[in-house]
mmCIF file of C-alpha atoms in Angstrom:
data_model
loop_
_atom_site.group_PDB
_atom_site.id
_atom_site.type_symbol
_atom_site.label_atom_id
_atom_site.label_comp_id
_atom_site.label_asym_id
_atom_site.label_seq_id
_atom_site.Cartn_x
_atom_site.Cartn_y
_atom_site.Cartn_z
ATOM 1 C CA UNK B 1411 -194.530 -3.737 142.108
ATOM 2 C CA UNK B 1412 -195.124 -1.521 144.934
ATOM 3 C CA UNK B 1413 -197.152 1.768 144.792
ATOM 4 C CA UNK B 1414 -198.186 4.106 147.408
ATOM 5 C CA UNK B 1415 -199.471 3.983 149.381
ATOM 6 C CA UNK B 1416 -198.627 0.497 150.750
ATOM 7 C CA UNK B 1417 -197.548 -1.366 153.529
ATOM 8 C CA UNK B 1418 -195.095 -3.971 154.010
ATOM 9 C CA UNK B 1419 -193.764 -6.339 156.774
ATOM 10 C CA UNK B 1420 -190.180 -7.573 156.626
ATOM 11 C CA UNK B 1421 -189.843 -10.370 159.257
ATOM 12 C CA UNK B 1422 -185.830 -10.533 160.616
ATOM 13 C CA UNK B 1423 -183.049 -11.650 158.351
ATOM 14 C CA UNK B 1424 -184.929 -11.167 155.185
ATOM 15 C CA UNK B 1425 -182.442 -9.097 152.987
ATOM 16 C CA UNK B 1426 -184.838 -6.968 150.843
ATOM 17 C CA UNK B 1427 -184.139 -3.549 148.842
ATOM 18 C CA UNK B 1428 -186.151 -0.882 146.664
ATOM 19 C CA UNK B 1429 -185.718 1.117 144.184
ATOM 20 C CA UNK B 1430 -186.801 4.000 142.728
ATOM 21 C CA UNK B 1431 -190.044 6.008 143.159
ATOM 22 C CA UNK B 1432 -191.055 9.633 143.838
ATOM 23 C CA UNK B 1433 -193.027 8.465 146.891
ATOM 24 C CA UNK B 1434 -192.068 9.149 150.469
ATOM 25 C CA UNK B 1435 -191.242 6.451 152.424
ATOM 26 C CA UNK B 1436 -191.263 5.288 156.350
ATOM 27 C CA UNK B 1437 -189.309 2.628 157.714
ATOM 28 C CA UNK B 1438 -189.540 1.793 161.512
ATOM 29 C CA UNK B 1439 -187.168 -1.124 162.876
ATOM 30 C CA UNK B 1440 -188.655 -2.944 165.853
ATOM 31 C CA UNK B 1441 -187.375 -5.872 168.054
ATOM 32 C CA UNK B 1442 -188.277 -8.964 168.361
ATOM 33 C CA UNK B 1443 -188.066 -8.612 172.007
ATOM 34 C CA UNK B 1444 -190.076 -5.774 172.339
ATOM 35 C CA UNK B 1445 -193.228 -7.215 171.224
ATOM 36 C CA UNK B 1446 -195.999 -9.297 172.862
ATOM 37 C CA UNK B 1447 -197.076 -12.714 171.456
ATOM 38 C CA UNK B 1448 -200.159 -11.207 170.125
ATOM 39 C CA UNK B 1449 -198.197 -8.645 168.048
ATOM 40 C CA UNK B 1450 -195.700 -11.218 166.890
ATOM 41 C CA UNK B 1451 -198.368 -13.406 165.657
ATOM 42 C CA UNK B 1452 -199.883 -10.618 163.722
ATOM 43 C CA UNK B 1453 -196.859 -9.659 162.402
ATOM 44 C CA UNK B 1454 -195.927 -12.861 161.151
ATOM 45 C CA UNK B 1455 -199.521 -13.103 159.904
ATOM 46 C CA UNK B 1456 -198.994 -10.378 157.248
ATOM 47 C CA UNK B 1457 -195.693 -10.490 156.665
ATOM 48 C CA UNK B 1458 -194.281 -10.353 152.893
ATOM 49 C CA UNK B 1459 -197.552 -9.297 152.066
ATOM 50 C CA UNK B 1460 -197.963 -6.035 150.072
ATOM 51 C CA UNK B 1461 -200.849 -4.326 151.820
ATOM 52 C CA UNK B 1462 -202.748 -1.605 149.836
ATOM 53 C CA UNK B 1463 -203.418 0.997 152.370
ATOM 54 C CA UNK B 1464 -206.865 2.620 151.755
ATOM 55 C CA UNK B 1465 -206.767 6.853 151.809
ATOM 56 C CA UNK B 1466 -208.187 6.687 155.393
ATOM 57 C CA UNK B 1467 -206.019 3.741 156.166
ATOM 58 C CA UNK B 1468 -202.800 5.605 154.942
ATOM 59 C CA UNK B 1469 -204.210 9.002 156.897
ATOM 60 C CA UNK B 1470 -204.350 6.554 160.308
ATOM 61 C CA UNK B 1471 -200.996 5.356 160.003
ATOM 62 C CA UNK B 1472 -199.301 8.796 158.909
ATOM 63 C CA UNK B 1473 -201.166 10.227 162.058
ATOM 64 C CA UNK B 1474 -199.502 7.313 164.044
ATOM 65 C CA UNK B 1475 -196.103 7.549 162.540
ATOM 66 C CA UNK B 1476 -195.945 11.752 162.872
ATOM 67 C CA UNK B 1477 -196.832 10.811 166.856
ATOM 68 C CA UNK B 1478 -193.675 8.710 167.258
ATOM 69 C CA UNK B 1479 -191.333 11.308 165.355
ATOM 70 C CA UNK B 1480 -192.994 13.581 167.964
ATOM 71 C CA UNK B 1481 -191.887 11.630 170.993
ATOM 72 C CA UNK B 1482 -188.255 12.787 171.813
ATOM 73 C CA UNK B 1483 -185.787 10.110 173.643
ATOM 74 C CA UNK B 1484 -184.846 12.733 176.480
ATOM 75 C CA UNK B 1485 -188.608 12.432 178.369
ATOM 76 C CA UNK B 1486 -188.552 10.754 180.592
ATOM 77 C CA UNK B 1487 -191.999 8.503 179.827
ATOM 78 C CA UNK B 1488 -190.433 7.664 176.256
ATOM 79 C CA UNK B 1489 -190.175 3.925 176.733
ATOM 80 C CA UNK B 1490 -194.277 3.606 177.166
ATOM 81 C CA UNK B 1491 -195.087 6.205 174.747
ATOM 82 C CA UNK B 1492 -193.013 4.393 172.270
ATOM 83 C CA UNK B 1493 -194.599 1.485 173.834
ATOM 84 C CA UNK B 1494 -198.347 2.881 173.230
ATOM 85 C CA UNK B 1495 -197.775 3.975 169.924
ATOM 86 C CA UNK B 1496 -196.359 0.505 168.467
ATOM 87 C CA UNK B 1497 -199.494 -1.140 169.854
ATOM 88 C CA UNK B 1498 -201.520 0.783 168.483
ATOM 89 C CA UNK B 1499 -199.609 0.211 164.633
ATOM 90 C CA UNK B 1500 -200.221 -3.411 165.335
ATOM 91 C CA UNK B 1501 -203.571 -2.865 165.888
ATOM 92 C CA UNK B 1502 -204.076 -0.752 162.988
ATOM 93 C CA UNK B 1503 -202.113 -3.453 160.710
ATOM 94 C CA UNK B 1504 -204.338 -6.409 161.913
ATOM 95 C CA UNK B 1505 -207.274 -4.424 160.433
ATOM 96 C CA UNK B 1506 -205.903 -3.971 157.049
ATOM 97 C CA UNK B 1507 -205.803 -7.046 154.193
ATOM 98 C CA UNK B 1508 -203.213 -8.367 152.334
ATOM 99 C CA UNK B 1509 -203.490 -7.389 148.780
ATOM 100 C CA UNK B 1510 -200.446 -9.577 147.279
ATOM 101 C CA UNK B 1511 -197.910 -12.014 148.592
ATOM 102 C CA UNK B 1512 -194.305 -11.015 147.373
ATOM 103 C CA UNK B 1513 -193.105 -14.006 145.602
ATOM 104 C CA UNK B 1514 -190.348 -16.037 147.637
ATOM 105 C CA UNK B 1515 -187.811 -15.333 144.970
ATOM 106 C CA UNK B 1516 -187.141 -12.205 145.135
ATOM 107 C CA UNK B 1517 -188.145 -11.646 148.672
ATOM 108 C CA UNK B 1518 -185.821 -14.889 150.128
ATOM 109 C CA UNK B 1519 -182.823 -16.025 149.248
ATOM 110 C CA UNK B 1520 -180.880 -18.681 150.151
ATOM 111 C CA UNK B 1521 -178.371 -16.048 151.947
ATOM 112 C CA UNK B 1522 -175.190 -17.601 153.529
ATOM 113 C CA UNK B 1523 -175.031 -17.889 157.266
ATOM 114 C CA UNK B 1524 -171.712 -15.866 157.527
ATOM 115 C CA UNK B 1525 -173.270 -13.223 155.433
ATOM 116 C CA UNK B 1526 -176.068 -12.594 158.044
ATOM 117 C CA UNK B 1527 -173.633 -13.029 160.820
ATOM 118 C CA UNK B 1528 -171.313 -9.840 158.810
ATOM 119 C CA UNK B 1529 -175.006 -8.246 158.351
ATOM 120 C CA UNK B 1530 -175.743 -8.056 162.232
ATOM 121 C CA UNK B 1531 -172.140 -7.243 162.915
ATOM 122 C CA UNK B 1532 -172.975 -3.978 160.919
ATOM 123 C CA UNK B 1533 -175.927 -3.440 162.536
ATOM 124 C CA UNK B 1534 -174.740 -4.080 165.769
ATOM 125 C CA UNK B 1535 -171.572 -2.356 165.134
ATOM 126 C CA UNK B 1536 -172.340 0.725 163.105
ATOM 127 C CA UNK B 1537 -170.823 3.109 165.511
ATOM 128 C CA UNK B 1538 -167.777 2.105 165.335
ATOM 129 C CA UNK B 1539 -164.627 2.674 162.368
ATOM 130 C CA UNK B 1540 -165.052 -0.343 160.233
ATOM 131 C CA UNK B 1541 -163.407 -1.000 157.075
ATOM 132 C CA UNK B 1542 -163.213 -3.810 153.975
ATOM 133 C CA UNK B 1543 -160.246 -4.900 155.582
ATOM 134 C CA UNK B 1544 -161.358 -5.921 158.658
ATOM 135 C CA UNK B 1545 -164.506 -7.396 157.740
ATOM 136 C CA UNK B 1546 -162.047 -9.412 155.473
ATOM 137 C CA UNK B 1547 -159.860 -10.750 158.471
ATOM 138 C CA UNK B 1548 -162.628 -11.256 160.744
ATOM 139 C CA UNK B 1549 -165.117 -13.177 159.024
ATOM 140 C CA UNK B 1550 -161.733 -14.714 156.732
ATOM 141 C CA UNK B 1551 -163.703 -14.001 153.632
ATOM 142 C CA UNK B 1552 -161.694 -12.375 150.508
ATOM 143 C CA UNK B 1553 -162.443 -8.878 149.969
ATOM 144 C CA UNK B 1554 -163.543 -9.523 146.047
ATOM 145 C CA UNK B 1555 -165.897 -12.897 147.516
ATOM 146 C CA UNK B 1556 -167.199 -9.965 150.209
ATOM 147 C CA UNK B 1557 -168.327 -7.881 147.971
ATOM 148 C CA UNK B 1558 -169.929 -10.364 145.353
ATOM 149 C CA UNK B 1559 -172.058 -11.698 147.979
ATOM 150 C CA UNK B 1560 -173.169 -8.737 149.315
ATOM 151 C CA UNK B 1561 -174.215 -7.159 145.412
ATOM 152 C CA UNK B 1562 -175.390 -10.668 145.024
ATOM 153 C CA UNK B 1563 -178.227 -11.166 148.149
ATOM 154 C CA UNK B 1564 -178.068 -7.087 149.469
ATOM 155 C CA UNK B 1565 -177.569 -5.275 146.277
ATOM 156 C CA UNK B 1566 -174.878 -2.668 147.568
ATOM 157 C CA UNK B 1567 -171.206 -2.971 148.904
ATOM 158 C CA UNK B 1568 -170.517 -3.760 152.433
ATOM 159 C CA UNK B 1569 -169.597 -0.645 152.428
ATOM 160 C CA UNK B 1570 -172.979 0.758 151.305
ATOM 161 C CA UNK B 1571 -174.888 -1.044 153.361
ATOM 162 C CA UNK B 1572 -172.530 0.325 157.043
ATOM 163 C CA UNK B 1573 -173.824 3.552 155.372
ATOM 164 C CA UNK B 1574 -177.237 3.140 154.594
ATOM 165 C CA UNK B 1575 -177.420 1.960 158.903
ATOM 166 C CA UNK B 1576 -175.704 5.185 160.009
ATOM 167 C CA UNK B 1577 -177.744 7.235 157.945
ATOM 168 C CA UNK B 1578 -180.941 5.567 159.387
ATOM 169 C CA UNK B 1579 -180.119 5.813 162.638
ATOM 170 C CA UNK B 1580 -178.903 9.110 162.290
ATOM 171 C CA UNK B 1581 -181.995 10.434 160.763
ATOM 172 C CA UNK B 1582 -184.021 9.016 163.653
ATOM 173 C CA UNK B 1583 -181.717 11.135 165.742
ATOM 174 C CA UNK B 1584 -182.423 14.321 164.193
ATOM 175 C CA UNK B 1585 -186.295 14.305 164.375
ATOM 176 C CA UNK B 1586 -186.269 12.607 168.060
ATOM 177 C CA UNK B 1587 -183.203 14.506 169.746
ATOM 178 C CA UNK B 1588 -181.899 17.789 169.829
ATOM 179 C CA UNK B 1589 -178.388 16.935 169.589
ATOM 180 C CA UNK B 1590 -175.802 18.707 167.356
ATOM 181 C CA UNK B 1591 -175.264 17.675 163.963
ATOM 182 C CA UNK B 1592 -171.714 17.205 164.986
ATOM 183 C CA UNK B 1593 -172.685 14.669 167.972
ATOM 184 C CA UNK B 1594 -174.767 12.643 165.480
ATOM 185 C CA UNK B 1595 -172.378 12.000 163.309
ATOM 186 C CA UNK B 1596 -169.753 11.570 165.947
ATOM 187 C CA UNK B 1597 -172.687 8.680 167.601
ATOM 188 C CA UNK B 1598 -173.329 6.812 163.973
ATOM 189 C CA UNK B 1599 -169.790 6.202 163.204
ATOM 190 C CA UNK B 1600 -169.310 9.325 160.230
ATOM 191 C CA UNK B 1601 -165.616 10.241 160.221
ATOM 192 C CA UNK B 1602 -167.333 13.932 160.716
ATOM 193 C CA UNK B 1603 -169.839 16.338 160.779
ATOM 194 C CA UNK B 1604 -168.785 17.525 157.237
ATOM 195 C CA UNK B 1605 -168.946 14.073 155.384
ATOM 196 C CA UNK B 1606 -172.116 13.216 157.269
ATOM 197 C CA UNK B 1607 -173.718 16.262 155.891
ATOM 198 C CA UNK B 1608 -172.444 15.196 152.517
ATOM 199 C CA UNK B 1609 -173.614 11.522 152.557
ATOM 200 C CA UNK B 1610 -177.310 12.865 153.434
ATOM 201 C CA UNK B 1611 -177.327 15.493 150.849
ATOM 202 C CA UNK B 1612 -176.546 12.506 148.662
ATOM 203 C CA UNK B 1613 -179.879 10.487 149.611
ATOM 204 C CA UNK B 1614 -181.782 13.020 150.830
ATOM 205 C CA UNK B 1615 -181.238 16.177 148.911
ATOM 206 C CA UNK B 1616 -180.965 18.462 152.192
ATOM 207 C CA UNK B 1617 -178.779 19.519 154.728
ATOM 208 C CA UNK B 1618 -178.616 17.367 158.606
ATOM 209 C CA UNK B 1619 -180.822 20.946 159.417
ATOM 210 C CA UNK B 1620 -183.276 21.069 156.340
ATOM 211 C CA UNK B 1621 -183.952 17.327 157.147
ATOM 212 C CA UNK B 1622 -184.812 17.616 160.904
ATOM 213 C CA UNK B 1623 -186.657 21.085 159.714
ATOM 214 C CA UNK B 1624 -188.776 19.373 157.364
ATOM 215 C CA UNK B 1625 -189.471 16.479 159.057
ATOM 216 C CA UNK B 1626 -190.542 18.284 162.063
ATOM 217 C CA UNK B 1627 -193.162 20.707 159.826
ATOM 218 C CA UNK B 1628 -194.947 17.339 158.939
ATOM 219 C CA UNK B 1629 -195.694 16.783 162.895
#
């Protein structure tokens, strides 16, 4: 069990959810190819570990987290901010200890290659109108054996899961840019601005304006 606050790495391909919990929570999604060996090998290091963050620990990385919501896409020195500011996390994670490992069975699973290869299609794809249907005929998988394997190793729908990426990457959006509701939702692949708004009301209990509002008070 997991309790704030806490830290946990999630190497690539490991199919992971939570659940419930008053507690606010950060994800951050970084590439492979964007880090150095040194970083990867610390990564790796403390992956599936649950790290208990000490109260100064959890200050330093909410300090360090509230600097990268702060850095906005449009300047023009983004790339090595972004750049400064992840090295800086890694640096900060090498220094803290693994409290518990999470146990292999509920943190791996044997998951089925086409599965991943449908997982980084939605990833990769999220922008664009994709439907049951299609994932169907493209990856020639049944529409009832789709959706068992995805409850089964994801613990949504297909469906939930193409939603759950547009609403992360349209979050992101509304903290880092200043673009219109309407051309975020237009960018993630929501039908429009309306059902956008309703999808994050949904998880998030506020409006596409209350959330970049809020979000922006914590900075």
């Amino acid at each position: 069990k997991i309790s704030a606050p806490s830290l946990v790495i999630i190497p690539p391909n490991a199919v992971h959810k939570t659940e419930g919990g008053s507690f606010e929570r950060h994800t951050v999604n970084i590439s492979v190819n964007y880090m150095t060996d040194y970083e990867k090998s610390v990564l790796d290091g403390k992956s599936l570990q649950i790290i208990k963050l000490k109260p100064n620990e959890a200050k330093n990385f909410t300090t360090v987290l509230e600097q990268i919501y702060s850095v906005k896409q449009e300047d023009k020195h983004y790339d090595q901010k972004a750049r400064e500011v992840f090295s800086y996390i890694v640096f900060l994670i090498s220094l803290a200890q693994g409290e518990k490992q999470i146990p292999a069975s509920s943190s791996k699973k044997a998951i089925p290659p086409t599965l991943l290869k449908i997982l980084d299609y939605l990833n990769t794809n999220f922008k664009e109108k994709i439907t049951l249907d299609e994932l169907s005929n493209v990856f020639f998988m049944a529409k009832p054996t789709l959706i068992y394997n995805f409850k089964k190793y994801v613990g949504k729908t297909p469906i939930e899961f193409l939603l759950s990426v547009r609403i992360t990457h349209a979050k992101r959006l509304l903290v880092s840019t200043e673009k219109s509701v309407s051309e975020i939702a237009e960018i993630c692949g929501f039908s429009s601005a309306n059902y956008f708004g309703l999808i994050l009301k949904k998880k998030e209990n506020l409006s596409p304006l209350g959330y970049r509002k809020l979000q922006r008070e914590k900075v």
